[in-house]
Short mmCIF file of C-alpha atoms in Angstrom, two decimals:
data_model
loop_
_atom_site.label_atom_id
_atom_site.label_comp_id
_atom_site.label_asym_id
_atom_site.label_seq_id
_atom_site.Cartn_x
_atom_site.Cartn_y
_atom_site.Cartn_z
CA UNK A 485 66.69 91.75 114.38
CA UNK A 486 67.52 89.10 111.50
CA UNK A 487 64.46 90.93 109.06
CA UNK A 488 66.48 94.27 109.89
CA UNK A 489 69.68 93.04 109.12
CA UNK A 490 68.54 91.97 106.00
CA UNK A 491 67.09 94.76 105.12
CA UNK A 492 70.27 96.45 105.83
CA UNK A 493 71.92 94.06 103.54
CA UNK A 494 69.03 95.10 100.52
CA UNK A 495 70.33 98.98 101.12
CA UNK A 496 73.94 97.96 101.10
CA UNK A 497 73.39 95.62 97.58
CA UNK A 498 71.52 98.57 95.98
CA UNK A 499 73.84 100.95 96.77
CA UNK A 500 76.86 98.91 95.44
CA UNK A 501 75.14 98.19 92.79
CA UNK A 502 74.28 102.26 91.80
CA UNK A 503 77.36 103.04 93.01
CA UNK A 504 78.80 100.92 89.98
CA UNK A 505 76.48 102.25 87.55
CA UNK A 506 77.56 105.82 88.03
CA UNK A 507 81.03 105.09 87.77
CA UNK A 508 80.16 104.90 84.13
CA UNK A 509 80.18 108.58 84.10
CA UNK A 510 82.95 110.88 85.14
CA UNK A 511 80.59 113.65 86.54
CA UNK A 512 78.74 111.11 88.68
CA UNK A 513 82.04 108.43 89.49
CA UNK A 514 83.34 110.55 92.87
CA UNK A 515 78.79 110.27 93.90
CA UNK A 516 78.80 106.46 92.58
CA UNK A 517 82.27 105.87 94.82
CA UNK A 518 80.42 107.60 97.84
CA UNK A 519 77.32 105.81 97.56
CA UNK A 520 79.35 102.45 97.26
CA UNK A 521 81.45 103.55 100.49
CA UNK A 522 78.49 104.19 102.08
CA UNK A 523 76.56 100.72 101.29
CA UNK A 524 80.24 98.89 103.05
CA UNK A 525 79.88 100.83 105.69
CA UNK A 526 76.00 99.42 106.68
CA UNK A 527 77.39 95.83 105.67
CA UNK A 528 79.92 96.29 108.29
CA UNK A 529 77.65 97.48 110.94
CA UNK A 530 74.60 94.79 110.01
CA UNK A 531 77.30 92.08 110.35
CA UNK A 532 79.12 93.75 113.73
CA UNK A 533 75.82 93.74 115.66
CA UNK A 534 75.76 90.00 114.73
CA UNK A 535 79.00 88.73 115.98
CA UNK A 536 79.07 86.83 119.22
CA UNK A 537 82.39 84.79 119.27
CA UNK A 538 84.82 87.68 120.11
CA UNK A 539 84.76 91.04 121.25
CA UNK A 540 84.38 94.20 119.99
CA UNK A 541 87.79 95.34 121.60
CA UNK A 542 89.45 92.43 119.43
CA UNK A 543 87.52 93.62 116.30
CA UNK A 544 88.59 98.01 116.99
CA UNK A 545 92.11 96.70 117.50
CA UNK A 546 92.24 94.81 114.06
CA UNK A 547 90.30 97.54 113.01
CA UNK A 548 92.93 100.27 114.02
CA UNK A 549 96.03 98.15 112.70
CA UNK A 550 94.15 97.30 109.46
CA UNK A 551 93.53 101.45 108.58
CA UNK A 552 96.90 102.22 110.08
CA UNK A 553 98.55 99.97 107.84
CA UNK A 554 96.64 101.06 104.80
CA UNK A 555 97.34 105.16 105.93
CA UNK A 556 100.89 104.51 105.62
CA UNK A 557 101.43 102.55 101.73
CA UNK A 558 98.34 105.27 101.06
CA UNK A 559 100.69 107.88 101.20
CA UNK A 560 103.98 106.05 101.09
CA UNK A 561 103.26 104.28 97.81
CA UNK A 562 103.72 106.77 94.70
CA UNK A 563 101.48 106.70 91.75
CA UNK A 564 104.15 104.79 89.09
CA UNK A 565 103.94 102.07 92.03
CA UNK A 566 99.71 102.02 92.16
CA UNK A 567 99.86 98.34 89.88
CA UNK A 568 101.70 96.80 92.24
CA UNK A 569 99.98 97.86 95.01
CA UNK A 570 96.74 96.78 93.22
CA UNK A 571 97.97 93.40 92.29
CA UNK A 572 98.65 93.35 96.23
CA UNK A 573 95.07 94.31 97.21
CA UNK A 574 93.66 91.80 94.64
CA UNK A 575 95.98 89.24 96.69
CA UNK A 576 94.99 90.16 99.73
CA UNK A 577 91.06 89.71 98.81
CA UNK A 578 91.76 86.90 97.34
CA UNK A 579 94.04 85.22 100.74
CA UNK A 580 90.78 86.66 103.41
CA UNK A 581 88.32 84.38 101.53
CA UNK A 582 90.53 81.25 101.66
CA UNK A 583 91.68 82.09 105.20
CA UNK A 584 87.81 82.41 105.89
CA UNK A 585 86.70 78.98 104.16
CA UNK A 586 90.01 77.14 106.06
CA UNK A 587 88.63 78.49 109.55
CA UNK A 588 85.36 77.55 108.81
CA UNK A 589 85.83 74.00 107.42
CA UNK A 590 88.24 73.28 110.36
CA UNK A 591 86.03 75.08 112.60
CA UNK A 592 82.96 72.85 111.94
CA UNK A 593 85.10 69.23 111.45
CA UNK A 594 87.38 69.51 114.22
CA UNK A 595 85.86 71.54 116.96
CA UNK A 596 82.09 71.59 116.43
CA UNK A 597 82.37 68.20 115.09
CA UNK A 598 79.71 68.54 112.71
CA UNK A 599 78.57 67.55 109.35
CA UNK A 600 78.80 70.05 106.35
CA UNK A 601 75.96 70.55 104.26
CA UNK A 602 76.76 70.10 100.25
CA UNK A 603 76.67 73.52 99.88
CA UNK A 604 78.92 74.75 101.80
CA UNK A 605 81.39 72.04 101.21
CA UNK A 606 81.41 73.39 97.71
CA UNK A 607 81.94 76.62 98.49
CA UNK A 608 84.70 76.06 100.62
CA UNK A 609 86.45 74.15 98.08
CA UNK A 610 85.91 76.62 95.28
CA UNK A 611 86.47 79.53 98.08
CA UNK A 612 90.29 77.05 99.03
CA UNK A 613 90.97 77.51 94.98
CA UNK A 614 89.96 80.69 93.61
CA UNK A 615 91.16 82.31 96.77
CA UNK A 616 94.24 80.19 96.72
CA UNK A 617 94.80 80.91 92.89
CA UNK A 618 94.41 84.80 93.63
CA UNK A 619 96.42 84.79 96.21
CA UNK A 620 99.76 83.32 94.78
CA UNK A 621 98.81 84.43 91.43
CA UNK A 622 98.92 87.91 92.67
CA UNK A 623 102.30 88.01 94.44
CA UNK A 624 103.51 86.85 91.20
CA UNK A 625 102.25 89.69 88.99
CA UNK A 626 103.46 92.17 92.29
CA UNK A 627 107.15 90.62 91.75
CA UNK A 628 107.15 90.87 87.86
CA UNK A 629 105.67 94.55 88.24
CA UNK A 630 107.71 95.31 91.21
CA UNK A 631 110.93 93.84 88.86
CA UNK A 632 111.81 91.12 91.80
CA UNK A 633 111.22 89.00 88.93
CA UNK A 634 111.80 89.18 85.07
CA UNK A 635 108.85 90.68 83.70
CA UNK A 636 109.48 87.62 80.91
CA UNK A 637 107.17 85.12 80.03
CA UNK A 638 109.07 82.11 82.35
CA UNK A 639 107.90 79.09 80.28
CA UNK A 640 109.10 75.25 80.93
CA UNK A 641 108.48 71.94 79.00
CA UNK A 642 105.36 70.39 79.81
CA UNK A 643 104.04 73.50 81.35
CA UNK A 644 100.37 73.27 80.49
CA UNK A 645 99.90 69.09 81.02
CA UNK A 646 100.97 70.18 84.48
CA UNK A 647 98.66 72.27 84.88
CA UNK A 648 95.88 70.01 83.55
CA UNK A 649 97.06 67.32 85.77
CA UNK A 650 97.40 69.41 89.03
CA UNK A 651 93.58 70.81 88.33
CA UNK A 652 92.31 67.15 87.42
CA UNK A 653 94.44 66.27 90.44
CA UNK A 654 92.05 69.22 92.30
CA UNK A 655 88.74 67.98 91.17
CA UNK A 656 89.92 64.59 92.01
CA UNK A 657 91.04 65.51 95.83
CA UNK A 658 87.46 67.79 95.84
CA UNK A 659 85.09 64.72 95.38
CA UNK A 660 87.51 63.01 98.12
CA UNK A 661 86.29 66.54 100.26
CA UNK A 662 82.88 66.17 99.80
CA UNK A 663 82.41 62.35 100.35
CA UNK A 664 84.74 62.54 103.44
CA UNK A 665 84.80 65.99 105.04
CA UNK A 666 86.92 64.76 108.46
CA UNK A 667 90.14 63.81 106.70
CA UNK A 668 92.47 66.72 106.86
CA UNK A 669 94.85 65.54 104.41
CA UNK A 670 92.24 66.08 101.88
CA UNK A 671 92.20 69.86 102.76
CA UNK A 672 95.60 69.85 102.76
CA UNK A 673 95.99 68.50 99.46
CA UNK A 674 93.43 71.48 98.05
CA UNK A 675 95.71 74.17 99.69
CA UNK A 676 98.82 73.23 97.98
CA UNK A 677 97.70 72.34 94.52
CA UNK A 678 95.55 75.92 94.45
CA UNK A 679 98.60 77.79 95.87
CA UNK A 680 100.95 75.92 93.33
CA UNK A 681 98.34 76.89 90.28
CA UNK A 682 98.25 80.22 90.89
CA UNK A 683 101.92 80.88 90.47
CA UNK A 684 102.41 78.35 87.36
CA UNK A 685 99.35 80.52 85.46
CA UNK A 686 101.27 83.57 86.04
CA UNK A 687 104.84 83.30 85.80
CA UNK A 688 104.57 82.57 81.84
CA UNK A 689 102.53 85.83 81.29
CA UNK A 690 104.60 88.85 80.06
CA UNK A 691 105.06 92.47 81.60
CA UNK A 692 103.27 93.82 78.97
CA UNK A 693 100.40 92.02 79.46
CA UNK A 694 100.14 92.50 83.46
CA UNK A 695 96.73 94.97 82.92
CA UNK A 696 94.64 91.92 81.46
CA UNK A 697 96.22 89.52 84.26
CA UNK A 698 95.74 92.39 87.04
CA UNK A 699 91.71 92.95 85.97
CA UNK A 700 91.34 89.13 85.97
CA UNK A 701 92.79 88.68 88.86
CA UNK A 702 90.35 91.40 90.30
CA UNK A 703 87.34 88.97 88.58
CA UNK A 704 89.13 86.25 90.56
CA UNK A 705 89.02 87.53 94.15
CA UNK A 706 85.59 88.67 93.61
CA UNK A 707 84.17 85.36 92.72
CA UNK A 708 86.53 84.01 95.61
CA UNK A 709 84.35 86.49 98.16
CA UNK A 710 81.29 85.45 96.66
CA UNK A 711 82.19 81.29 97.17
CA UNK A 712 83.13 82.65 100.93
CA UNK A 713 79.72 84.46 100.97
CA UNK A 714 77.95 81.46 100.52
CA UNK A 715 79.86 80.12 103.04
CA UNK A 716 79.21 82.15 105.83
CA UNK A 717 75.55 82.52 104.38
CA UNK A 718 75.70 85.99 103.95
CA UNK A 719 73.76 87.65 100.72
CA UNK A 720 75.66 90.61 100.92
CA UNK A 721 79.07 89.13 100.57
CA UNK A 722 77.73 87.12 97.35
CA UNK A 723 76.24 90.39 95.83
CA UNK A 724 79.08 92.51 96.47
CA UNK A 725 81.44 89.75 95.33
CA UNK A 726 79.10 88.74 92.01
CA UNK A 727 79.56 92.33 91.35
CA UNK A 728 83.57 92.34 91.21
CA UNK A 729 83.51 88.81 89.67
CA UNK A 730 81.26 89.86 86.78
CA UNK A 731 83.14 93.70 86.31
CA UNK A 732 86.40 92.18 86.73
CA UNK A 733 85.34 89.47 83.67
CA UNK A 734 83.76 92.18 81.71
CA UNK A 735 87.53 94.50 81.89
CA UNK A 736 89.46 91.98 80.89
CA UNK A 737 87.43 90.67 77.84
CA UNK A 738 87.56 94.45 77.07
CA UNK A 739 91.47 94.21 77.63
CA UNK A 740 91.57 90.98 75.81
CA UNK A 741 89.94 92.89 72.67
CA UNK A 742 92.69 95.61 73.19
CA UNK A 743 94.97 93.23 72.85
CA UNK A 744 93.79 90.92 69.88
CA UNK A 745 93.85 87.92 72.69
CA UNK A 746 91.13 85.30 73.51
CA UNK A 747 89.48 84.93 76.73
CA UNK A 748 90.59 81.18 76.96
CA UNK A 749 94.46 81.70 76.30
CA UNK A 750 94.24 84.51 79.31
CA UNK A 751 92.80 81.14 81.51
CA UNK A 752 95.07 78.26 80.34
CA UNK A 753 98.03 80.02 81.07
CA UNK A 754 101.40 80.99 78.89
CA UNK A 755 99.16 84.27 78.03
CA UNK A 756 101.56 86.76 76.55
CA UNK A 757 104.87 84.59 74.82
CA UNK A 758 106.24 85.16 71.75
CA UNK A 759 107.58 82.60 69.41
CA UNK A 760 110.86 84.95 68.47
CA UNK A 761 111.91 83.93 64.73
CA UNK A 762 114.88 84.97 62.79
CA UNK A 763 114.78 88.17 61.46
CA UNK A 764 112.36 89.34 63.89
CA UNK A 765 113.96 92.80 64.65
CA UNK A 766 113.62 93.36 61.25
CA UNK A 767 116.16 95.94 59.50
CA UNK A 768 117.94 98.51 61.36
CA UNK A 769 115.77 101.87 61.93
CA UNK A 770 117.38 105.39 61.04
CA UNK A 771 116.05 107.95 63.46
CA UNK A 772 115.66 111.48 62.82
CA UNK A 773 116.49 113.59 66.32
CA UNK A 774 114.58 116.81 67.13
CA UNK A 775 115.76 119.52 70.04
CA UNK A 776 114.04 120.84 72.83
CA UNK A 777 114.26 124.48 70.82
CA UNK A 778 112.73 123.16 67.52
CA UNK A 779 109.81 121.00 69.64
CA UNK A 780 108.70 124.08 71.01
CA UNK A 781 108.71 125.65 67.29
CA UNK A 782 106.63 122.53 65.83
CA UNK A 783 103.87 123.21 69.04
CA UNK A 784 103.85 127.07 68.28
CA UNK A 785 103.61 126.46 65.05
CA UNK A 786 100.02 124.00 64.78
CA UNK A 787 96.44 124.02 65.18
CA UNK A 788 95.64 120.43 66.71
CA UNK A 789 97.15 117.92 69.22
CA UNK A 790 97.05 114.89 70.51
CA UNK A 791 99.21 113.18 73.66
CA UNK A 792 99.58 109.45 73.97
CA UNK A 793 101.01 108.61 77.55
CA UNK A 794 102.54 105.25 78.50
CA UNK A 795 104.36 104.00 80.24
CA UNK A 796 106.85 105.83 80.41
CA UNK A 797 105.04 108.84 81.53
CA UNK A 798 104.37 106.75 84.55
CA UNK A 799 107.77 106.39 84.93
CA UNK A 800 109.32 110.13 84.56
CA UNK A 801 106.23 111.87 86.29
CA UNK A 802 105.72 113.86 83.58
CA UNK A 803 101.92 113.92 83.91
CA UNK A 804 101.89 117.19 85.63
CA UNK A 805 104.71 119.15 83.34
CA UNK A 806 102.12 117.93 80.26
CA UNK A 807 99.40 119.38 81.81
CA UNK A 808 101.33 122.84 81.87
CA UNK A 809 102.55 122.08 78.05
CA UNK A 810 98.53 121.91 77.94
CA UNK A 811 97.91 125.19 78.72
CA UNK A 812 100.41 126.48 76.38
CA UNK A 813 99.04 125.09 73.78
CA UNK A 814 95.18 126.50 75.04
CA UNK A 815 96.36 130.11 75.17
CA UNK A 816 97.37 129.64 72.35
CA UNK A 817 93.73 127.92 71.04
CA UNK A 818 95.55 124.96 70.08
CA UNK A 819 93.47 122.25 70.12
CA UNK A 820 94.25 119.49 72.42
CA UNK A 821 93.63 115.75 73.49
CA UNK A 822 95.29 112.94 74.84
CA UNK A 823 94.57 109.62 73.02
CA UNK A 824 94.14 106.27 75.53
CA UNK A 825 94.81 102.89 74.47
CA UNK A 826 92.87 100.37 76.72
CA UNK A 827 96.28 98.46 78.10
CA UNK A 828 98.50 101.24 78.30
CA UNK A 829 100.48 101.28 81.12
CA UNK A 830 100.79 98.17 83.78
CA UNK A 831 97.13 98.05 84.61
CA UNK A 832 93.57 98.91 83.20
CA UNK A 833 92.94 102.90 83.22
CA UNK A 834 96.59 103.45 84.36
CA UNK A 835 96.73 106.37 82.62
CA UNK A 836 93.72 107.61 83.27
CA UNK A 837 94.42 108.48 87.05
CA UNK A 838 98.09 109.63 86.54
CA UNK A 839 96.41 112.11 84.39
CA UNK A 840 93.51 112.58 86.42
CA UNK A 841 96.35 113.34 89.68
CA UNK A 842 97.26 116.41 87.02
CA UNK A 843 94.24 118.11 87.21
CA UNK A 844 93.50 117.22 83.67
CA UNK A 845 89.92 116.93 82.34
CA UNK A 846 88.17 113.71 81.58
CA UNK A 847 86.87 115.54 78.58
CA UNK A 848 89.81 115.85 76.95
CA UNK A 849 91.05 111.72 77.95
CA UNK A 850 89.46 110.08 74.87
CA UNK A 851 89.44 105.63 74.11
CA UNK A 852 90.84 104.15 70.99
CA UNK A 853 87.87 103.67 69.15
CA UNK A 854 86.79 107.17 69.27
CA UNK A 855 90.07 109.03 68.44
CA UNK A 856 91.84 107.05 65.59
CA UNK A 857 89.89 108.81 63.07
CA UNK A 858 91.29 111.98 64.36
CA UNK A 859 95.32 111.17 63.58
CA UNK A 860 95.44 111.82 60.00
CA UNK A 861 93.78 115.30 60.58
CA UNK A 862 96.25 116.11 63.30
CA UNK A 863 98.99 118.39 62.93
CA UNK A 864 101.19 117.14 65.61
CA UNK A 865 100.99 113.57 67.82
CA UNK A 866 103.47 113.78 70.74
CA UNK A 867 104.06 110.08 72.46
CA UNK A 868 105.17 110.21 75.73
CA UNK A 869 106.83 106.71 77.20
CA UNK A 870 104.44 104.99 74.78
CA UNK A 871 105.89 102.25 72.59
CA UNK A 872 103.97 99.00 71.78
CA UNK A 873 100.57 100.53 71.77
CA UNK A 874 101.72 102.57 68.43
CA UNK A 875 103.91 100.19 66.63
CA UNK A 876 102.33 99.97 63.09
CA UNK A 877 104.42 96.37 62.95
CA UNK A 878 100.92 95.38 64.30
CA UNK A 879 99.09 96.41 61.52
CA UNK A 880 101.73 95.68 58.76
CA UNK A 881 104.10 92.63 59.40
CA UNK A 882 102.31 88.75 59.85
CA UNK A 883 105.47 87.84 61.20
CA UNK A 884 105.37 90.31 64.26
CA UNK A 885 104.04 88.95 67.88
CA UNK A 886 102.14 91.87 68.11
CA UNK A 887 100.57 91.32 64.59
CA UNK A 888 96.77 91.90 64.97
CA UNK A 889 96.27 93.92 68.22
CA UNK A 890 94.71 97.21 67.62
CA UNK A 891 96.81 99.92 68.00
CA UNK A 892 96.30 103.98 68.48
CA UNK A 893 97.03 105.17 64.40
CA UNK A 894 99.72 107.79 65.56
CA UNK A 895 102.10 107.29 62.49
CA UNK A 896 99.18 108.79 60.63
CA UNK A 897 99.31 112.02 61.88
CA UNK A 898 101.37 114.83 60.02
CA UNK A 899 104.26 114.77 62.58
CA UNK A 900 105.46 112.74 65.50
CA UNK A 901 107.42 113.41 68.15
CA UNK A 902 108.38 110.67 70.56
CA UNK A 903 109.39 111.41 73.86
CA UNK A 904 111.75 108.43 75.25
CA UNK A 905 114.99 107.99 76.79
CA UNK A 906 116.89 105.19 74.36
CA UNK A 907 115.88 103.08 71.01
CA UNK A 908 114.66 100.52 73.89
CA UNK A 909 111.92 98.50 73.44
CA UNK A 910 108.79 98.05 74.76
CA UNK A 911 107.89 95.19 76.86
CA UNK A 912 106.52 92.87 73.90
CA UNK A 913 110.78 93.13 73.26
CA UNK A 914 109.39 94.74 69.45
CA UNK A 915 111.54 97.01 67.29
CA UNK A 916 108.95 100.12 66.84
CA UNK A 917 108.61 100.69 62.84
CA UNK A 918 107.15 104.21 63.44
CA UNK A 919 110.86 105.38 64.74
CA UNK A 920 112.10 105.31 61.13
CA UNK A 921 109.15 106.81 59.52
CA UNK A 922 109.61 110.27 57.75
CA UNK A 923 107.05 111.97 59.99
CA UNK A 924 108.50 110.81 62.67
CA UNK A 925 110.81 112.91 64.82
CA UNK A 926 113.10 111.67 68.50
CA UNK A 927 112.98 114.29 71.68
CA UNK A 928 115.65 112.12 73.59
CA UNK A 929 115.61 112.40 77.41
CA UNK A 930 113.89 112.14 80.50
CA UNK A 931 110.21 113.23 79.76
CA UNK A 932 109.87 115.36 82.14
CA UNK A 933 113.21 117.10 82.12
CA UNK A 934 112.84 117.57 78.06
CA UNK A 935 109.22 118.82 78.07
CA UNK A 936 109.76 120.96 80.81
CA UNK A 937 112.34 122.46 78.89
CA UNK A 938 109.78 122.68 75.78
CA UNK A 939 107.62 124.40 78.17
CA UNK A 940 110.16 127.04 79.18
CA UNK A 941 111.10 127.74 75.72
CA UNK A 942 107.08 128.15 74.94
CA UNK A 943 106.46 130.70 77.48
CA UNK A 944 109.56 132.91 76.56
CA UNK A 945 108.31 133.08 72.62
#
């Protein structure tokens, strides 16, 4: 039975591990998910036939609350709420692997009465931390998205020596651990410092930056499983885990990039303030408004176009009345492409699936790096709920605190339209220079109100 079981495990690793690779490729993502689905599901059965300590009634019933539980948020939760509900699930993954090492360490000290090999004392303690860190670190981004708490970097004096001491304080309770695994204080000790971490790292990151926090804290609960998997001794718990820990690193270097940060900063904590300066906003910005009637002119009136969603989009659930201003501009052969920066929106690929939910083509979604060339040859760039993402103040002014991040080159195109409700600004709290550009024109409104409206106007001309 255990060769069997392993061999079940080999089939589930591979398949996770294809599954992965052809999410590289939108033809072959929905085969790559199935695959992966499929490898969890002969996990779950290798470890099932396994278990002797409680019954397989017990294990349906959590079963049956567990899937009834995720039914409901599955269809309750709408898509502008999907970062907070992923922030959530990271928490959750991150809370099952320190519940796990707890029961086990208390398990084996207290009722079996047993001594703990090295490595699994280790394991539990890094499973107690990372899980621990996940856990409360995750609530925290959930309240910032969820706007339970400001979004604001919330910053104190002495902020990061606190944090060195309470992780020095860690290590220091860990060695404690392994030299005397009976004393319960010293477990206790773990729990609260982890817990206590994770919320200090988070609460001084900024709203805009929740998609690099929200992919590391996916890296996070990953590595967490993987610690528990070790644990528990089972390989395909640490393959399945290695594989989120190293994926969820890779994304947020890739975010870090996206947003001119460093790796370390992200880890230390405080990732995301701004030193504000006098002056900062800069001079006041004269707009120039445009009307639903003379939008729909400017899109009758071009040959090439390019969408950047943001937030906002998100917001108004405009994804689907785009796609319609879409095929507008098709029948009309109007070229037409929607340009995706890396963090836009409150977690990695945000946009990507609202637009995906609208029935629009992968094809036409393209990154950064490939489309900035395109602007200046575009007729007409329409930003939708963007703001931050295509603030040339990040290209042009030192003294900005987005100064250096790589930004979608909108403000080159011949005109701009920019679909937003007020002069607000965006969550880096940044006045946006490309408002009071020449080439720049304001559709003020609700986006999906106003483009609706553009799209009405289209179809009667």
């Amino acid at each position: 039975m255990s060769i069997a079981i392993q061999i079940a495990y080999l089939i589930s690793s591979i398949l996770f591990v294809l599954g992965i690779k052809m999410l590289n490729k939108t033809k072959s993502a929905r085969q790559g998910n199935r695959l992966s689905a499929l490898g969890m599901f002969i996990a779950i059965l290798a470890t099932l036939v396994q278990i002797q300590v409680i019954s397989f009634v017990e294990i349906f019933a959590c079963i049956v609350v567990g899937a009834a539980i995720g039914l409901y948020y599955a269809n309750k939760v709408e898509m502008t709420k999907m970062p907070e509900m992923v922030a959530l699930f990271n928490g959750f993954g991150g809370l099952a692997s320190f519940s796990v090492a707890l029961s086990d360490y208390f398990l084996r000290t207290n009722v079996n009465l047993e001594s703990i090999e090295l490595v699994t004392v280790i394991s539990i303690i890094v499973s107690v931390f990372i899980g621990g860190v996940t856990f409360t670190g995750s609530i925290i981004a959930f309240l910032k998205l969820n706007g339970n708490i400001s979004g604001s970097p919330i910053t104190f004096k002495g902020q990061h020596p606190l944090n060195l001491a309470l992780f020095l304080s860690f290590l220091t309770a860990a060695t404690f651990t392994v030299i005397d695994q009976t004393d319960p204080v010293l477990i206790i000790v773990l729990i609260v410092i982890s817990l206590v971490l994770g919320v200090l790292t988070v609460i001084p990151i900024g709203g805009a930056d929740m998609p690099v926090v929200i992919s590391l804290l996916n890296s996070y609960s990953g590595m967490a499983a993987c610690a528990t998997g070790f644990i528990l001794n089972n390989n395909v718990l640490i393959v399945a885990g290695s594989l989120v820990g190293a994926s969820g690193i890779i994304l947020t270097q890739i975010m870090c990039k996206a947003m001119n940060r460093s790796l370390v900063n992200v880890l230390l904590g405080g990732f995301g303030q701004t030193v504000s300066s006098a002056g900062e906003d800069g001079p006041s910005i004269t707009v120039k408004e445009i009307g639903v009637e003379e939008t729909a002119m400017l899109f009758d009136s071009v040959s090439s176009v390019i969408v950047v969603p943001g937030y906002g989009m998100a917001v108004a659930q405009a994804q689907h009345v785009i796609r319609e201003l879409m095929e507008q501009c098709e029948k009309r052969n109007i070229d037409f492409k929607f340009a995706i920066h890396p963090v836009a929106g409150r977690m990695p690929g945000h946009m990507n699936v609202l637009l995906a939910e609208a029935n629009i083509s992968y094809d036409k979604l393209i990154e950064m790096e490939s489309i900035n060339d395109e602007f200046p040859n575009t007729d007409l760039v329409l930003i939708v709920g963007a703001n931050d993402v295509v603030n040339p103040a990040a290209r042009n002014n030192p003294q900005s605190p987005i100064y250096g991040m790589p930004i979608l080159n909108a403000d080159k195109a011949r005109t701009v339209i920019v679909s937003k409700r007020s002069m607000g600004k965006g969550y880096a709290g940044v006045e946006n220079e490309l408002f009071g550009y020449p080439n720049c024109l304001m559709l003020f409104g609700d986006a999906k109100q106003t483009i609706t409206k553009v799209v009405s106007e289209m179809k009667e001309m």
